[in-house]
CSV table of C-alpha atoms and ligand atoms in Angstrom, one decimal:
chain,number,residue,atom,x,y,z
A,1,MET,CA,-2.8,32.5,-44.9
A,2,ASP,CA,-4.4,29.4,-42.9
A,3,LYS,CA,-3.5,28.9,-39.2
A,4,PHE,CA,-4.3,25.9,-36.8
A,5,ILE,CA,-5.7,26.8,-33.4
A,6,ILE,CA,-4.9,23.7,-31.2
A,7,GLN,CA,-6.3,23.1,-27.9
A,8,GLY,CA,-4.1,20.8,-26.2
A,9,GLY,CA,-4.6,17.9,-23.7
A,10,SER,CA,-6.8,15.6,-25.6
A,11,ARG,CA,-6.0,11.9,-25.9
A,12,LEU,CA,-6.3,10.1,-29.1
A,13,GLU,CA,-8.3,7.2,-29.6
A,14,GLY,CA,-9.9,5.4,-32.5
A,15,ALA,CA,-8.4,4.6,-36.1
A,16,VAL,CA,-6.9,6.7,-38.8
A,17,THR,CA,-6.4,5.6,-42.3
A,18,VAL,CA,-2.7,6.3,-43.6
A,19,SER,CA,-2.7,8.3,-46.9
A,20,GLY,CA,-0.7,7.4,-50.0
A,21,ALA,CA,2.9,8.5,-50.0
A,22,LYS,CA,3.7,11.9,-51.4
A,23,ASN,CA,7.3,11.3,-52.2
A,24,ALA,CA,6.3,8.0,-54.1
A,25,ALA,CA,3.3,9.7,-55.9
A,26,LEU,CA,5.5,12.6,-57.2
A,27,PRO,CA,8.1,10.4,-59.1
A,28,ALA,CA,5.3,8.1,-60.3
A,29,MET,CA,3.5,11.3,-61.9
A,30,ALA,CA,6.7,12.3,-63.6
A,31,ALA,CA,7.1,9.0,-65.0
A,32,ALA,CA,4.0,9.7,-67.0
A,33,LEU,CA,6.4,11.8,-69.1
A,34,LEU,CA,8.2,8.7,-70.3
A,35,THR,CA,5.3,7.5,-72.3
A,36,SER,CA,2.6,8.7,-74.8
A,37,GLU,CA,0.2,6.4,-73.3
A,38,PRO,CA,-1.9,6.9,-70.2
A,39,LEU,CA,-0.6,6.3,-66.7
A,40,VAL,CA,-3.3,5.6,-64.0
A,41,LEU,CA,-1.8,6.3,-60.4
A,42,ALA,CA,-4.3,5.1,-57.6
A,43,ASN,CA,-3.8,6.1,-53.9
A,44,CYS,CA,-2.3,9.4,-54.6
A,45,PRO,CA,-2.8,11.9,-51.4
A,46,ALA,CA,-4.8,14.9,-52.1
A,47,VAL,CA,-2.2,17.2,-51.0
A,48,ARG,CA,-0.8,20.6,-52.5
A,49,ASP,CA,2.5,19.1,-53.7
A,50,ILE,CA,0.5,16.6,-55.7
A,51,ALA,CA,-1.5,19.5,-57.3
A,52,THR,CA,1.5,21.3,-58.0
A,53,MET,CA,3.2,18.5,-59.7
A,54,SER,CA,-0.3,18.2,-61.6
A,55,GLN,CA,0.1,21.9,-62.6
A,56,LEU,CA,3.7,21.4,-63.9
A,57,LEU,CA,2.8,18.6,-66.0
A,58,GLY,CA,-0.3,20.4,-67.1
A,59,HIS,CA,2.0,23.3,-68.2
A,60,MET,CA,4.1,20.8,-70.2
A,61,GLY,CA,1.0,19.6,-72.0
A,62,VAL,CA,0.3,16.4,-70.1
A,63,ARG,CA,-3.6,15.8,-69.5
A,64,VAL,CA,-4.0,15.2,-65.9
A,65,GLU,CA,-7.5,13.9,-64.8
A,66,LYS,CA,-8.8,13.2,-61.3
A,67,ASP,CA,-11.3,10.3,-61.3
A,68,ALA,CA,-14.7,11.9,-60.5
A,69,ARG,CA,-15.5,9.3,-58.0
A,70,ASP,CA,-12.3,8.8,-56.4
A,71,PRO,CA,-10.0,12.0,-55.9
A,72,HIS,CA,-7.0,9.7,-55.1
A,73,ARG,CA,-7.0,8.2,-58.6
A,74,ILE,CA,-5.4,10.3,-61.2
A,75,THR,CA,-4.8,9.6,-65.1
A,76,LEU,CA,-1.8,11.2,-66.7
A,77,HIS,CA,-1.6,11.2,-70.4
A,78,ALA,CA,1.5,12.6,-72.0
A,79,GLU,CA,0.6,12.0,-75.5
A,80,ARG,CA,1.9,15.5,-76.8
A,81,ILE,CA,4.2,17.8,-75.0
A,82,ALA,CA,4.0,21.4,-75.6
A,83,ARG,CA,6.9,22.6,-73.3
A,84,ARG,CA,9.9,20.8,-72.2
A,85,GLU,CA,10.4,23.0,-69.4
A,86,ALA,CA,9.6,23.3,-65.5
A,87,PRO,CA,9.4,27.2,-64.8
A,88,TYR,CA,11.0,28.9,-61.8
A,89,ASP,CA,7.9,29.6,-60.2
A,90,LEU,CA,6.8,25.9,-59.9
A,91,VAL,CA,10.2,24.5,-59.0
A,92,ARG,CA,10.5,27.1,-56.4
A,93,THR,CA,7.5,25.9,-54.7
A,94,MET,CA,8.1,22.4,-54.9
A,95,ARG,CA,11.8,21.0,-55.5
A,96,ALA,CA,10.5,17.5,-56.7
A,97,SER,CA,9.7,19.3,-59.9
A,98,VAL,CA,13.4,18.3,-61.0
A,99,LEU,CA,12.0,14.8,-61.1
A,100,THR,CA,10.7,15.8,-64.7
A,101,LEU,CA,14.4,16.5,-65.9
A,102,GLY,CA,15.4,12.7,-66.5
A,103,PRO,CA,12.0,11.7,-68.1
A,104,LEU,CA,11.9,14.6,-70.5
A,105,LEU,CA,15.4,14.2,-71.4
A,106,ALA,CA,15.1,10.7,-72.1
A,107,ARG,CA,11.9,10.7,-74.1
A,108,PHE,CA,12.6,14.0,-76.0
A,109,GLY,CA,16.3,14.5,-75.8
A,110,GLN,CA,15.8,18.0,-74.4
A,111,ALA,CA,14.8,19.4,-71.0
A,112,ARG,CA,14.8,22.9,-69.4
A,113,VAL,CA,14.4,22.8,-65.5
A,114,SER,CA,14.9,25.9,-63.3
A,115,LEU,CA,17.5,25.1,-60.7
A,116,PRO,CA,15.7,24.6,-57.3
A,117,GLY,CA,17.9,26.8,-55.1
A,118,GLY,CA,18.2,26.2,-51.3
A,119,CYS,CA,15.3,25.7,-49.1
A,120,ALA,CA,14.5,26.0,-45.2
A,121,ILE,CA,16.3,22.8,-44.6
A,122,GLY,CA,19.6,23.4,-46.3
A,123,ALA,CA,21.2,24.0,-49.6
A,124,ARG,CA,19.9,21.1,-51.3
A,125,PRO,CA,21.9,20.9,-54.9
A,126,ILE,CA,21.1,18.8,-57.8
A,127,ASP,CA,24.8,18.2,-58.8
A,128,LEU,CA,24.5,14.4,-58.4
A,129,HIS,CA,21.6,14.1,-60.6
A,130,LEU,CA,23.1,16.4,-63.3
A,131,LYS,CA,26.6,14.2,-63.3
A,132,ALA,CA,24.6,11.0,-63.7
A,133,LEU,CA,22.6,12.3,-66.5
A,134,GLU,CA,26.0,13.5,-68.1
A,135,GLN,CA,27.1,9.9,-67.8
A,136,LEU,CA,24.4,8.7,-69.6
A,137,GLY,CA,25.3,10.9,-72.2
A,138,ALA,CA,23.6,14.1,-71.9
A,139,SER,CA,25.2,17.4,-72.3
A,140,VAL,CA,24.2,19.7,-69.5
A,141,LYS,CA,24.7,23.5,-68.9
A,142,THR,CA,23.3,25.8,-66.4
A,143,GLU,CA,22.5,29.3,-67.3
A,144,HIS,CA,20.2,32.1,-66.2
A,145,GLY,CA,19.1,29.7,-63.1
A,146,TYR,CA,18.0,27.0,-65.4
A,147,VAL,CA,19.6,23.6,-66.3
A,148,GLU,CA,19.5,23.0,-69.8
A,149,ALA,CA,20.2,19.3,-70.8
A,150,ARG,CA,20.2,17.7,-74.3
A,151,ALA,CA,21.0,14.2,-75.5
A,152,ASP,CA,20.9,12.6,-78.7
A,153,GLY,CA,20.0,9.2,-77.1
A,154,LEU,CA,21.1,8.1,-73.7
A,155,ARG,CA,23.4,5.2,-73.4
A,156,GLY,CA,23.4,2.8,-70.4
A,157,THR,CA,26.5,3.0,-68.2
A,158,ARG,CA,27.8,2.3,-64.7
A,159,ILE,CA,27.1,5.2,-62.3
A,160,LEU,CA,28.4,5.5,-58.8
A,161,PHE,CA,26.5,8.0,-56.8
A,162,ASP,CA,29.0,10.1,-54.6
A,163,ARG,CA,26.3,10.3,-52.1
A,164,ILE,CA,22.9,8.6,-51.5
A,165,THR,CA,20.3,10.7,-53.2
A,166,VAL,CA,16.5,9.6,-53.2
A,167,THR,CA,15.1,11.8,-56.0
A,168,GLY,CA,18.8,11.7,-58.0
A,169,THR,CA,18.3,7.9,-57.9
A,170,GLU,CA,14.7,8.2,-58.9
A,171,ASN,CA,15.4,10.9,-62.0
A,172,VAL,CA,18.3,8.7,-63.3
A,173,MET,CA,16.4,5.3,-63.0
A,174,MET,CA,13.6,7.1,-65.2
A,175,ALA,CA,16.3,8.3,-67.9
A,176,ALA,CA,17.8,4.9,-67.9
A,177,ALA,CA,14.7,3.3,-68.5
A,178,LEU,CA,14.6,4.8,-71.9
A,179,ALA,CA,18.5,4.5,-72.4
A,180,SER,CA,19.7,2.1,-74.9
A,181,GLY,CA,21.6,-0.8,-73.0
A,182,GLU,CA,22.2,-1.3,-69.3
A,183,THR,CA,22.5,1.2,-66.6
A,184,VAL,CA,24.0,0.1,-63.2
A,185,LEU,CA,23.4,2.4,-60.4
A,186,GLU,CA,25.7,1.9,-57.2
A,187,ASN,CA,25.4,3.6,-54.0
A,188,ALA,CA,21.8,4.1,-54.9
A,189,ALA,CA,19.0,5.2,-52.5
A,190,ARG,CA,17.1,2.3,-50.9
A,191,GLU,CA,14.1,4.0,-49.9
A,192,PRO,CA,10.7,2.3,-50.4
A,193,GLU,CA,9.7,5.2,-52.6
A,194,VAL,CA,12.6,4.1,-55.0
A,195,ALA,CA,11.3,0.5,-55.1
A,196,ASP,CA,7.7,1.8,-55.7
A,197,LEU,CA,9.1,3.9,-58.6
A,198,ALA,CA,10.9,0.8,-60.0
A,199,GLU,CA,7.9,-1.5,-59.7
A,200,LEU,CA,5.7,1.1,-61.9
A,201,LEU,CA,8.4,1.4,-64.3
A,202,GLY,CA,8.4,-2.3,-64.5
A,203,LYS,CA,4.7,-2.3,-65.3
A,204,MET,CA,5.5,0.2,-67.9
A,205,GLY,CA,7.9,-2.2,-69.6
A,206,ALA,CA,11.2,-1.5,-68.1
A,207,LYS,CA,13.4,-4.1,-66.6
A,208,ILE,CA,14.7,-3.2,-63.5
A,209,ASP,CA,16.6,-5.3,-60.6
A,210,GLY,CA,17.6,-4.5,-57.3
A,211,ALA,CA,15.4,-1.5,-56.5
A,212,GLY,CA,15.4,-1.0,-52.8
A,213,THR,CA,19.2,-2.0,-52.5
A,214,SER,CA,22.1,0.0,-53.0
A,215,THR,CA,22.8,-1.4,-56.7
A,216,VAL,CA,19.9,-1.2,-59.1
A,217,ARG,CA,20.3,-2.6,-62.7
A,218,ILE,CA,18.2,-1.1,-65.3
A,219,ALA,CA,17.9,-2.6,-68.9
A,220,GLY,CA,16.7,0.3,-71.1
A,221,ALA,CA,13.6,-0.2,-73.3
A,222,GLY,CA,13.2,1.5,-76.4
A,223,LYS,CA,9.6,2.6,-75.7
A,224,LEU,CA,7.5,2.5,-72.3
A,225,HIS,CA,3.8,2.0,-72.2
A,226,ALA,CA,0.4,2.3,-70.5
A,227,ALA,CA,0.3,1.3,-66.9
A,228,GLU,CA,-1.6,1.3,-63.8
A,229,HIS,CA,-0.1,1.5,-60.1
A,230,THR,CA,-1.3,1.9,-56.7
A,231,VAL,CA,1.0,4.1,-54.7
A,232,ILE,CA,2.5,2.7,-51.3
A,233,PRO,CA,1.2,4.1,-48.0
A,234,ASP,CA,3.1,7.2,-46.7
A,235,ARG,CA,5.6,5.9,-43.9
A,236,VAL,CA,6.1,9.4,-42.8
A,237,GLU,CA,2.6,10.3,-42.3
A,238,ALA,CA,2.3,6.8,-40.2
A,239,GLY,CA,5.3,7.6,-38.2
A,240,THR,CA,3.9,11.1,-37.5
A,241,LEU,CA,0.7,9.4,-36.4
A,242,LEU,CA,2.7,7.0,-34.4
A,243,VAL,CA,4.4,9.9,-32.4
A,244,ALA,CA,0.9,11.6,-32.2
A,245,GLY,CA,-0.5,8.6,-30.4
A,246,GLY,CA,2.5,8.3,-28.1
A,247,ILE,CA,2.8,12.0,-27.2
A,248,ALA,CA,-1.1,12.6,-26.9
A,249,GLY,CA,-1.6,9.4,-25.1
A,250,GLY,CA,-4.7,7.2,-25.7
A,251,ASP,CA,-5.1,4.2,-28.0
A,252,LEU,CA,-4.9,4.6,-31.7
A,253,GLU,CA,-5.0,2.6,-34.6
A,254,LEU,CA,-3.4,3.1,-38.0
A,255,LEU,CA,-5.0,1.3,-41.1
A,256,SER,CA,-3.6,1.0,-44.5
A,257,CYS,CA,0.0,1.4,-43.5
A,258,ARG,CA,3.3,-0.5,-44.2
A,259,PRO,CA,4.6,-1.6,-40.8
A,260,ASP,CA,7.8,-3.2,-42.8
A,261,HIS,CA,8.6,0.5,-43.9
A,262,LEU,CA,8.7,1.8,-40.3
A,263,THR,CA,11.2,-0.3,-38.6
A,264,ALA,CA,13.7,2.2,-37.4
A,265,VAL,CA,11.2,4.5,-36.3
A,266,MET,CA,8.9,2.0,-34.5
A,267,ALA,CA,12.2,0.8,-32.6
A,268,LYS,CA,13.0,4.2,-31.3
A,269,LEU,CA,9.5,4.8,-30.3
A,270,GLN,CA,9.4,1.3,-28.6
A,271,ASP,CA,12.7,2.1,-26.6
A,272,ALA,CA,11.1,5.4,-25.5
A,273,GLY,CA,8.4,3.4,-23.9
A,274,ILE,CA,5.4,3.5,-26.5
A,275,THR,CA,3.8,0.4,-27.1
A,276,ILE,CA,3.2,-0.4,-30.9
A,277,THR,CA,1.6,-3.8,-31.9
A,278,SER,CA,0.8,-5.0,-35.3
A,279,THR,CA,-2.9,-5.9,-35.5
A,280,ASP,CA,-2.3,-7.2,-39.0
A,281,GLU,CA,0.3,-6.7,-41.9
A,282,LYS,CA,-1.3,-3.5,-42.9
A,283,SER,CA,-2.2,-1.9,-39.3
A,284,LEU,CA,-0.7,-0.7,-36.2
A,285,ARG,CA,-1.7,-0.1,-32.6
A,286,VAL,CA,-0.1,2.7,-30.6
A,287,ARG,CA,-0.6,3.1,-26.9
A,288,ALA,CA,1.4,5.5,-24.7
A,289,PRO,CA,2.4,4.6,-21.2
A,290,GLY,CA,2.5,7.1,-18.3
A,291,ARG,CA,6.1,7.9,-18.8
A,292,LEU,CA,8.3,8.3,-21.5
A,293,GLN,CA,12.2,7.7,-21.5
A,294,SER,CA,14.6,9.9,-23.7
A,295,VAL,CA,16.4,8.0,-26.6
A,296,ASP,CA,19.2,9.3,-28.9
A,297,VAL,CA,18.5,9.0,-32.5
A,298,THR,CA,20.5,10.1,-35.6
A,299,THR,CA,19.1,10.5,-38.8
A,300,GLU,CA,20.2,8.1,-41.8
A,301,GLU,CA,19.4,7.2,-45.1
A,302,TYR,CA,16.8,4.2,-45.3
A,303,PRO,CA,16.5,1.8,-43.7
A,304,GLY,CA,17.7,4.1,-40.9
A,305,PHE,CA,16.0,6.8,-38.9
A,306,ALA,CA,14.5,9.1,-41.4
A,307,THR,CA,15.3,12.8,-41.4
A,308,ASP,CA,11.7,13.4,-42.4
A,309,MET,CA,10.6,12.0,-38.7
A,310,GLN,CA,13.2,13.9,-37.0
A,311,ALA,CA,11.3,17.1,-36.0
A,312,GLN,CA,8.3,15.0,-35.0
A,313,TYR,CA,10.8,12.9,-32.8
A,314,MET,CA,12.2,15.9,-31.1
A,315,ALA,CA,8.4,16.9,-30.1
A,316,LEU,CA,8.2,13.7,-28.6
A,317,MET,CA,11.7,13.8,-26.8
A,318,THR,CA,10.3,17.1,-24.9
A,319,GLN,CA,8.0,15.0,-23.1
A,320,ALA,CA,10.6,12.1,-22.2
A,321,GLU,CA,12.6,11.9,-18.9
A,322,GLY,CA,16.3,12.7,-19.4
A,323,ALA,CA,18.4,13.9,-22.2
A,324,ALA,CA,18.2,13.0,-25.8
A,325,VAL,CA,20.6,13.6,-28.4
A,326,ILE,CA,19.2,14.1,-31.8
A,327,THR,CA,21.9,14.3,-34.6
A,328,GLU,CA,20.9,15.2,-38.2
A,329,THR,CA,23.0,14.0,-40.8
A,330,ILE,CA,21.3,14.3,-44.0
A,331,PHE,CA,20.3,18.3,-44.0
A,332,GLU,CA,22.5,20.9,-42.5
A,333,ASN,CA,19.9,23.1,-41.4
A,334,ARG,CA,16.9,21.1,-40.4
A,335,PHE,CA,16.6,22.3,-36.8
A,336,LEU,CA,14.4,25.3,-37.2
A,337,HIS,CA,11.7,23.8,-35.2
A,338,ALA,CA,13.6,23.7,-32.2
A,339,SER,CA,13.5,27.4,-31.4
A,340,GLU,CA,9.7,27.3,-31.9
A,341,MET,CA,9.4,24.3,-29.5
A,342,VAL,CA,11.6,26.2,-26.8
A,343,ARG,CA,9.0,29.2,-27.2
A,344,MET,CA,6.5,26.5,-25.7
A,345,GLY,CA,8.7,25.8,-23.0
A,346,ALA,CA,10.9,22.9,-24.3
A,347,ASP,CA,14.6,22.9,-23.1
A,348,ILE,CA,16.6,22.2,-26.4
A,349,THR,CA,20.1,23.3,-27.3
A,350,ILE,CA,21.6,23.2,-30.8
A,351,GLU,CA,25.1,22.4,-31.1
A,352,GLY,CA,26.0,22.2,-34.9
A,353,ARG,CA,24.4,19.0,-36.5
A,354,GLN,CA,23.0,17.6,-32.6
A,355,ALA,CA,20.1,19.0,-30.9
A,356,ILE,CA,20.1,18.1,-27.1
A,357,VAL,CA,16.5,17.8,-25.8
A,358,ARG,CA,16.2,17.8,-21.9
A,359,GLY,CA,12.8,16.4,-20.6
A,360,LYS,CA,10.4,16.2,-19.5
A,361,THR,CA,9.2,19.8,-19.8
A,362,PRO,CA,5.6,20.9,-19.7
A,363,LEU,CA,4.7,22.8,-22.7
A,364,SER,CA,2.5,25.7,-23.1
A,365,GLY,CA,0.5,26.8,-26.1
A,366,ALA,CA,2.1,29.5,-27.9
A,367,ASN,CA,1.9,31.3,-31.3
A,368,VAL,CA,4.5,29.3,-33.5
A,369,ILE,CA,5.7,29.3,-37.3
A,370,ALA,CA,6.7,26.5,-39.2
A,371,SER,CA,9.5,26.7,-41.8
A,372,ASP,CA,8.9,23.5,-43.6
A,373,LEU,CA,6.4,20.4,-43.9
A,374,ARG,CA,8.0,18.2,-41.1
A,375,ALA,CA,8.7,21.2,-38.9
A,376,SER,CA,4.9,22.1,-39.1
A,377,ALA,CA,3.9,18.6,-38.3
A,378,SER,CA,6.2,18.6,-35.2
A,379,LEU,CA,4.6,21.8,-33.9
A,380,VAL,CA,1.2,20.3,-34.4
A,381,LEU,CA,2.3,17.3,-32.3
A,382,ALA,CA,3.8,19.6,-29.6
A,383,GLY,CA,0.4,21.5,-29.5
A,384,LEU,CA,-1.5,18.3,-29.0
A,385,VAL,CA,0.3,17.9,-25.5
A,386,ALA,CA,0.8,21.6,-24.7
A,387,SER,CA,-1.4,23.4,-22.1
A,388,GLY,CA,-4.0,25.9,-23.5
A,389,GLU,CA,-4.0,27.0,-27.2
A,390,THR,CA,-1.2,26.6,-29.6
A,391,VAL,CA,-1.5,28.5,-33.1
A,392,VAL,CA,0.5,27.3,-35.5
A,393,ASP,CA,1.0,29.7,-38.5
A,394,ARG,CA,1.7,29.1,-42.2
A,395,VAL,CA,-0.3,25.9,-42.4
A,396,TYR,CA,0.3,25.9,-46.2
A,397,HIS,CA,3.5,23.9,-45.6
A,398,LEU,CA,1.5,21.1,-43.6
A,399,ASP,CA,-0.8,21.0,-46.5
A,400,ARG,CA,2.0,20.3,-48.9
A,401,GLY,CA,2.2,16.8,-47.4
A,402,TYR,CA,-0.5,16.0,-45.1
A,403,GLU,CA,-4.0,15.4,-46.3
A,404,ARG,CA,-6.6,17.3,-44.1
A,405,ILE,CA,-4.6,16.4,-41.2
A,406,GLU,CA,-6.5,18.4,-38.8
A,407,GLU,CA,-9.9,16.6,-39.6
A,408,ARG,CA,-8.2,13.2,-39.4
A,409,LEU,CA,-6.6,14.0,-36.2
A,410,ASN,CA,-9.9,15.7,-34.8
A,411,SER,CA,-11.8,12.4,-35.8
A,412,VAL,CA,-9.6,10.7,-33.1
A,413,GLY,CA,-10.2,13.2,-30.3
A,414,ALA,CA,-7.8,16.0,-31.2
A,415,ARG,CA,-9.2,19.9,-31.1
A,416,ILE,CA,-7.7,21.6,-34.0
A,417,ARG,CA,-9.5,24.5,-35.8
A,418,ARG,CA,-8.3,25.7,-39.1
A,419,VAL,CA,-8.8,29.6,-39.4
A,420,ARG,CA,-8.3,31.6,-42.6
B,1,EPU,N1,22.4,16.0,-52.4
B,1,EPU,C1,23.6,16.6,-53.1
B,1,EPU,N2,23.5,16.7,-54.5
B,1,EPU,C2,22.5,16.3,-55.1
B,1,EPU,C3,21.4,15.7,-54.6
B,1,EPU,C4,21.5,15.6,-52.8
B,1,EPU,O1,24.5,17.0,-52.4
B,1,EPU,O2,22.6,16.2,-56.3
B,1,EPU,C5,22.4,16.2,-50.6
B,1,EPU,C6,21.3,16.9,-50.3
B,1,EPU,O3,21.6,18.3,-49.9
B,1,EPU,C7,21.1,16.3,-48.9
B,1,EPU,C8,21.3,14.8,-49.2
B,1,EPU,O4,22.3,14.9,-50.4
B,1,EPU,O5,22.0,16.8,-47.9
B,1,EPU,C9,20.2,13.8,-49.6
B,1,EPU,O6,19.4,14.5,-50.3
B,1,EPU,P1,18.3,13.7,-51.3
B,1,EPU,O7,18.7,14.1,-52.6
B,1,EPU,O8,18.4,12.4,-50.8
B,1,EPU,O9,16.9,14.5,-50.8
B,1,EPU,P2,15.7,14.7,-51.9
B,1,EPU,O10,15.8,13.7,-52.9
B,1,EPU,O11,15.9,16.2,-52.4
B,1,EPU,C10,14.1,13.4,-50.8
B,1,EPU,C11,12.7,13.7,-50.1
B,1,EPU,C12,12.8,14.6,-49.0
B,1,EPU,C13,13.5,13.5,-47.9
B,1,EPU,C14,14.9,13.5,-48.5
B,1,EPU,C15,15.9,12.6,-47.6
B,1,EPU,C16,11.1,13.8,-52.1
B,1,EPU,C17,10.4,14.4,-53.2
B,1,EPU,N3,11.7,14.3,-51.2
B,1,EPU,O12,14.5,14.8,-50.9
B,1,EPU,O13,11.2,15.0,-48.3
B,1,EPU,O14,13.9,14.6,-46.8
B,1,EPU,O15,14.6,12.7,-49.8
B,1,EPU,O16,15.1,11.1,-47.1
B,1,EPU,O17,11.2,12.3,-52.1
B,1,EPU,C18,9.7,16.0,-47.3
B,1,EPU,O18,8.8,15.1,-47.5
B,1,EPU,O19,9.5,16.7,-46.2
B,1,EPU,C19,11.0,15.9,-47.9
B,1,EPU,C20,12.0,16.9,-47.6
């Protein structure tokens, strides 16, 4: 298993290009199942979750081809599907595999998808996906660890989500795109990734209004067709790089990002004393002052502060003066990185859903283990500012969602070695 050895203390200077959004590319790839015609996706990040989704779709019979000249451009052609099944081994390694449920059911009237089970950040059930698909007319049973869904044609209806769910909204939006009649989703997720998927579905021939707001109207189309789409930039990767610039000091430029998707994160970082300026509508410049201030944060659904930025923000707060209260409201168990940061010298107390970070504490390099993708990113950030050497184990978590992050950070002055 790969590890990172990080030599802390370097300033970061220069420009980094932000990758395409993993969490927008995954549903976009699943949308290929909705049509027998090819779908071309540009700006897909070359990360492990995208490879896993390619493998899953390939298992079903989708032809997945990477462009020989551009590794971020993928053509997916679901002309014939051999298996309408997402097996346990693939769902276990990537929960987003459940995004194939809605499209398979809508196009073929049948799907068998392994139940994902819990993961390092919480229980993460999919009951809301299933309830909404039932409302569209599917019969769903769970047996032997699998969800078996069948439908004799889905019919549009009004669906009120009891709780906001990102992939739930995406799954149901894709199913509704092939249903007969109109579906209205209420309390839908407003994440930019949902809006990006709606844009793609629109290019494929669906009529969707309101994506990006909490009420989404989908007029079902009998058939969807070929399309080409460029995935939006990754707002979590961009946020992680903003924190990198803030924690390590220096002067960093982020290229090809969407500042308008980063409003909540930028506001907190600016309150903490980091200077962020927008050089143009696709670029940001981040400069760190000598001194950071503690600022409380509560994670929320978009447009609030993303849970996917909570761990990275915690790393930053270890370097800020005063006490910061970080409240996690989305996942019940997303503080596993805290104990690793404490091993590096941080002063963090967990009380239920709140972490109290008291700073500023000097961090010193240690051997740390990451439990999930964003936790791994936070430990890399802590390593950038720690004295001596930090060894981050189980880097495969990081490789799920950040493309060659060590090479890109090294190109702006970090000192990170990958060892096998
Ligand atoms: N929930 C339910 N029932 C459901 C669905 C969700 O109770 O049927 C609960 C979850 O357990 C959680 C909350 O609702 O407590 C929100 O979960 P959501 O469904 O929105 O999360 P998700 O769709 O599984 C996506 C991202 C996550 C990100 C969350 C929250 C993708 C592929 N994944 O997950 O990304 O943290 O939304 O924004 O889009 C990551 O990239 O590191 C990551 C974990």
